[in-house]
Short mmCIF file of C-alpha atoms and ligand atoms in Angstrom, two decimals:
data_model
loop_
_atom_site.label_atom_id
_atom_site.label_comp_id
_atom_site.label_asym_id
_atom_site.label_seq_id
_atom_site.Cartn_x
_atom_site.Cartn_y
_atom_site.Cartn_z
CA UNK F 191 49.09 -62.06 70.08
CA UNK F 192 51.30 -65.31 70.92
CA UNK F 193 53.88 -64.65 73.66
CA UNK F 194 57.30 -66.29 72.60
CA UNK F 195 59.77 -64.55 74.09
CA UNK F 196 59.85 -63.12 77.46
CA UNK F 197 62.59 -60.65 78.56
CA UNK F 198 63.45 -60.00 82.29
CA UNK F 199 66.56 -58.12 83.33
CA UNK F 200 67.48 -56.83 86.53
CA UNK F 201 70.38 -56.07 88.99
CA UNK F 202 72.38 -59.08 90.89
CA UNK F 203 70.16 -60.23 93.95
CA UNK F 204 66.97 -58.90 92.43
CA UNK F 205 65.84 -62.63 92.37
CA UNK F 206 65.45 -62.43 88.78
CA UNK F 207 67.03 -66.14 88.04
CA UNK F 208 64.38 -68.17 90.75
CA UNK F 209 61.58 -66.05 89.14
CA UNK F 210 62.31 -66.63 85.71
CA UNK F 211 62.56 -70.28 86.52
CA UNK F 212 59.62 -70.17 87.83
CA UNK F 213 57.84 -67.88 85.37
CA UNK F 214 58.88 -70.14 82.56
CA UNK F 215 58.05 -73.44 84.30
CA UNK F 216 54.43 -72.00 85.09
CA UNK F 217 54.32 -70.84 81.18
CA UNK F 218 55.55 -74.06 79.88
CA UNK F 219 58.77 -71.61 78.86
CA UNK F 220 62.42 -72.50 78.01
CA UNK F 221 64.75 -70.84 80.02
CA UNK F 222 67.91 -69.22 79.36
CA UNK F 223 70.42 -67.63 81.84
CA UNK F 224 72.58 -65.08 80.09
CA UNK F 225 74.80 -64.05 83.14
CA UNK F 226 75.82 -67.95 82.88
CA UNK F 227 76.94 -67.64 79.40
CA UNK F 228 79.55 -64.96 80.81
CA UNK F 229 80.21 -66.93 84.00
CA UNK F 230 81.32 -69.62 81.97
CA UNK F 231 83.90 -67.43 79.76
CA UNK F 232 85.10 -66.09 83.05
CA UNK F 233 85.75 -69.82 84.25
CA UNK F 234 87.56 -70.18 81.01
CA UNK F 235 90.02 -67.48 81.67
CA UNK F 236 90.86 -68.21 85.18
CA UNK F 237 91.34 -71.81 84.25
CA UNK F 238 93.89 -70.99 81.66
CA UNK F 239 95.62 -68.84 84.34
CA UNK F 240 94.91 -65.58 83.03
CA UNK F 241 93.30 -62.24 84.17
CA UNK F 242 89.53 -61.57 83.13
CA UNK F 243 90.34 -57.99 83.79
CA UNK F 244 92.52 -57.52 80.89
CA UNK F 245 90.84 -57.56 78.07
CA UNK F 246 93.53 -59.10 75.96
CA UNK F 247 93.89 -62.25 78.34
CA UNK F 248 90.06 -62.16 77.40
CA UNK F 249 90.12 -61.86 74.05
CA UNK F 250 92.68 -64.65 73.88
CA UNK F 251 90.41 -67.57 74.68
CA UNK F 252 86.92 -65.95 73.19
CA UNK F 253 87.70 -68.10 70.08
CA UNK F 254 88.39 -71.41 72.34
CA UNK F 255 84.96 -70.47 74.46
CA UNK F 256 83.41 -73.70 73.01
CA UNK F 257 80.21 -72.73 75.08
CA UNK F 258 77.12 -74.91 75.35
CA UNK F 259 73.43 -74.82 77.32
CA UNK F 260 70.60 -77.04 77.92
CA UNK F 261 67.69 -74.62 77.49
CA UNK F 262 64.72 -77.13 77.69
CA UNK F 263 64.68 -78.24 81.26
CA UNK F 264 64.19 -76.79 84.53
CA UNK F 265 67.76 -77.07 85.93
CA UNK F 266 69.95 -75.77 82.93
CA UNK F 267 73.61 -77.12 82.98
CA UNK F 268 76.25 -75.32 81.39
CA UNK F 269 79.16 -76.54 79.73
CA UNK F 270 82.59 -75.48 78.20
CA UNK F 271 84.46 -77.60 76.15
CA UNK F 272 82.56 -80.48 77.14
CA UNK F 273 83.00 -79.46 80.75
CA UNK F 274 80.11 -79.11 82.97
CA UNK F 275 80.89 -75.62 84.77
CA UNK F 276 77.29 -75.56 86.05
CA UNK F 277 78.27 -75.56 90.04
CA UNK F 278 81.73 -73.88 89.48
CA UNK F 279 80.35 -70.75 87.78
CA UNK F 280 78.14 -69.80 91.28
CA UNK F 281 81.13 -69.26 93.20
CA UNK F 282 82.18 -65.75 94.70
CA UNK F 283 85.75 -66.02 92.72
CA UNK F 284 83.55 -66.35 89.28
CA UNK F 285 81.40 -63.52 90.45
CA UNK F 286 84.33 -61.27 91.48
CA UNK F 287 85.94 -61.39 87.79
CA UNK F 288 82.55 -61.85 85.67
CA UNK F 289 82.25 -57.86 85.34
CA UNK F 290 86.17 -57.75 83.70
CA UNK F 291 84.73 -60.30 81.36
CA UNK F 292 80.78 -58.64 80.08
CA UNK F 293 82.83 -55.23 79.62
CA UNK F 294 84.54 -56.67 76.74
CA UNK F 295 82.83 -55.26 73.67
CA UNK F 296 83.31 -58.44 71.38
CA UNK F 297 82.99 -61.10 74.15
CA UNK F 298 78.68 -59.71 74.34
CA UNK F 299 78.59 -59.59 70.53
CA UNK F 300 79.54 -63.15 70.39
CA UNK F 301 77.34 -64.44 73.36
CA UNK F 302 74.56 -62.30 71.90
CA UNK F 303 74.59 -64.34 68.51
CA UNK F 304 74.32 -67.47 70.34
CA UNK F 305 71.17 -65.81 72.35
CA UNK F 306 69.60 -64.87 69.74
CA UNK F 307 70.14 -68.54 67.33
CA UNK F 308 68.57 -70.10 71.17
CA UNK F 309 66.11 -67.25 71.62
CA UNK F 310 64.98 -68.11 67.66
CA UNK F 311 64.62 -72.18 67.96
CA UNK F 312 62.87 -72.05 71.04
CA UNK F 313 59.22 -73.42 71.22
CA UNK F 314 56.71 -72.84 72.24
CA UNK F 315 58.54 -69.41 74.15
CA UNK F 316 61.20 -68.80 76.01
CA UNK F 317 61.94 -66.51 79.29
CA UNK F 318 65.52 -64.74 78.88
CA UNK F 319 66.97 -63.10 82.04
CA UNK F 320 69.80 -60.89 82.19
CA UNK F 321 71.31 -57.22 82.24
CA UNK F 322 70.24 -55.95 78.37
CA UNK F 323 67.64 -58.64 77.49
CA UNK F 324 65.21 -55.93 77.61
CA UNK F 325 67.43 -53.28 75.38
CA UNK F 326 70.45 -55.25 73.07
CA UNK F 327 69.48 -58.92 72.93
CA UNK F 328 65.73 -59.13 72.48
CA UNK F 329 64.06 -55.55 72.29
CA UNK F 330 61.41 -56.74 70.08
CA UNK F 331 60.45 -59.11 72.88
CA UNK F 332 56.77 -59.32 73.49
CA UNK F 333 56.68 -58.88 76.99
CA UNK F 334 59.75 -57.05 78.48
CA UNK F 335 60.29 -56.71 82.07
CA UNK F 336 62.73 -55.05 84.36
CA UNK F 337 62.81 -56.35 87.90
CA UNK F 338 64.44 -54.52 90.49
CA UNK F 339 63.84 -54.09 94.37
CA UNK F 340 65.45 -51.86 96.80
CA UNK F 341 68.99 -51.95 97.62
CA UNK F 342 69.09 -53.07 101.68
CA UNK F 343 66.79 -55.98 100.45
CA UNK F 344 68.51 -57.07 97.48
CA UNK F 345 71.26 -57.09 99.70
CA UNK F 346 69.39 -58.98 102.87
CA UNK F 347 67.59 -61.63 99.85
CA UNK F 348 71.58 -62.37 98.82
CA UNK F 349 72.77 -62.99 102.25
CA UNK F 350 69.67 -65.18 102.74
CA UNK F 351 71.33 -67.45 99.85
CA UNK F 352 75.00 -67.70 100.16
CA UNK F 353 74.40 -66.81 104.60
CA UNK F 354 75.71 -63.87 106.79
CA UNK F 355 79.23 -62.66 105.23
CA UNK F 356 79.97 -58.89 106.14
CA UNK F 357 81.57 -58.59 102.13
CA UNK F 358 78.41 -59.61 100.21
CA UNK F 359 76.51 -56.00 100.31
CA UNK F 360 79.94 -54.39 99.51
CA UNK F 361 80.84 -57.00 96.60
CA UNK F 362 76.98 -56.93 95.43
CA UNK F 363 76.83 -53.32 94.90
CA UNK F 364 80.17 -53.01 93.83
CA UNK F 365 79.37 -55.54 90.83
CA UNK F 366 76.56 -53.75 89.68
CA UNK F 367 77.93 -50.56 89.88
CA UNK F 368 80.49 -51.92 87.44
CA UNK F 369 77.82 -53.73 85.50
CA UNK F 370 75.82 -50.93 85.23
CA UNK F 371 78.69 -49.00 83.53
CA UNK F 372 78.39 -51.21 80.72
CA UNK F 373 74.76 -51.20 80.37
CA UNK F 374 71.94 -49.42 82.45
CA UNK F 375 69.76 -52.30 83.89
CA UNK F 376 68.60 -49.66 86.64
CA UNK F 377 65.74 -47.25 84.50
CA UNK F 378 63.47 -48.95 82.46
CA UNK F 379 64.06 -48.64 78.75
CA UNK F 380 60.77 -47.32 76.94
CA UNK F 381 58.02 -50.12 76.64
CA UNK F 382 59.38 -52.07 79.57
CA UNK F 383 57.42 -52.43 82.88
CA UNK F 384 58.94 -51.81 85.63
CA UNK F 385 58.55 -54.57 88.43
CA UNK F 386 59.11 -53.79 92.04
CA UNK F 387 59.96 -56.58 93.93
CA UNK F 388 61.11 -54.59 97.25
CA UNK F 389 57.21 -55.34 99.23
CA UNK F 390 56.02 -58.77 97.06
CA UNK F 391 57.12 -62.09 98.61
CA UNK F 392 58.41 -64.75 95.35
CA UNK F 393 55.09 -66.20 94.56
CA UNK F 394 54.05 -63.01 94.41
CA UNK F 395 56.55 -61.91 92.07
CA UNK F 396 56.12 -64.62 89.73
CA UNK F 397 52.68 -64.19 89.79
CA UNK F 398 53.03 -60.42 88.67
CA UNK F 399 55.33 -62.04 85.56
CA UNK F 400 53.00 -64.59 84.65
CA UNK F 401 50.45 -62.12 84.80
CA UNK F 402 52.19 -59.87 82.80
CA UNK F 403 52.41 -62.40 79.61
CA UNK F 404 49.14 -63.55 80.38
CA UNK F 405 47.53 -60.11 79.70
CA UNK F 406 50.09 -59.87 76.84
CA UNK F 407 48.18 -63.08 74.76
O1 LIG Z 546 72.98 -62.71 86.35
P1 LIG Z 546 74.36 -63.03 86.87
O2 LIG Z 546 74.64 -62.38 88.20
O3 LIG Z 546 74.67 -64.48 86.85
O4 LIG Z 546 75.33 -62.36 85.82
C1 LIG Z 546 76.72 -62.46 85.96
C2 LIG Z 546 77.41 -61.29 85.27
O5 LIG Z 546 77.28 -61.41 83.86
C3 LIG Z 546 76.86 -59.92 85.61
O6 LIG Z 546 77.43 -59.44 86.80
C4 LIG Z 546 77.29 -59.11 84.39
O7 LIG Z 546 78.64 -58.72 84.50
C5 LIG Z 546 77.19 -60.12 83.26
N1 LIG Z 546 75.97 -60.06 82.48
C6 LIG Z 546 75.88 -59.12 81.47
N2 LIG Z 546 74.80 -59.09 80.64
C7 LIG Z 546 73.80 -59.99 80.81
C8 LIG Z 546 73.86 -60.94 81.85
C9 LIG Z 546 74.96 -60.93 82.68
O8 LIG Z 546 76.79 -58.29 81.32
N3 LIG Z 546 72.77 -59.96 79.95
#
């Protein structure tokens, strides 16, 4: 049948966001970023000078979180309240008190409603990356993917992007532990294929997800 929606989730520094951007731009896909979506509320706290790891300072502003997303191009930009957060949510302070944030139970009911009203109007498809894509968002996906690759070069792709500081493998694995508390991105959920990034290069990778939806139509 017609592929719409494709779901990819995956641990931090599995590569998952540059593939799905890729993926989708090869399939002619919208894109959407879910880890952005809680990035931004994160942002939000911290701006108002409170602590994403209490969940009340959290809960205080999820009715404020005036959240907004370009799906349709390439680049998405992200916005709160009219302000463009798109650079400020990539930096190591966002991604140290993102986890606080997801673990809120309400917070990823109310992100997940605005998923699924993008994942709905998108056309002709849409590639949606995240953490529970695969499981809670979009389980009736029609092609459902879980990325992963081994730990060392998860690790050694992450310090490739942000260069050599001795705290990203601790803060990396420390995130996902914590992540991964909240929802288990690390065994694929039945009906998901399992793609093993740890010995394909990125052209590679997308090739395998492009290949995967193409088989799928
Ligand atoms: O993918 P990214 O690293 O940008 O995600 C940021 C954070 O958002 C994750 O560490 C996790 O806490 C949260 N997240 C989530 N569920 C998703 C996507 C992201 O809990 N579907």
């Amino acid at each position: 049948g017609l592929v719409t929606t494709v779901a990819i989730d995956g641990p931090a520094g599995s590569g998952k966001s540059s593939v799905a951007r890729r993926a989708a731009e090869r399939l002619g896909f919208h894109l959407l970023d879910t880890g952005a979506a809680y990035r931004s509320l994160a942002w939000l706290v911290l701006e108002r000078g409170l602590d994403p790891s209490v969940e009340a300072d959290v809960l205080g502003v999820l009715d404020d979180f005036d959240y907004a997303v370009d799906v349709s191009g390439p680049v998405q930009r992200f916005s709160v309240g009219g302000v463009d957060v798109s650079d400020a949510i990539r930096t190591e302070r966002i991604s140290g008190a993102v986890s606080g944030v997801a673990r809120v139970p309400a917070v990823r009911e109310a992100v997940n409603v605005r998923f699924r009203a993008l994942i709905a109007e998108a056309d002709p498809g849409i590639v949606v990356e995240g953490r529970d894509i695969t499981t809670v968002v979009a389980p009736d996906a029609d092609v459902r993917i879980l990325l992963t690759a081994d730990e060392d070069v998860r690790i050694r792709r992450r310090i490739g992007d942000v260069g050599d500081d001795a705290g990203v493998a601790e803060r990396l694995s420390a995130r996902d532990r914590s992540d991964n508390q909240v929802v288990d991105f690390m065994t694929p959920a039945p009906g998901v294929t399992l793609v093993d990034s740890t010995h394909l290069d990125f052209d590679e990778t997308v090739q395998a997800v492009v290949e995967l939806v193409r088989t799928q139509e």
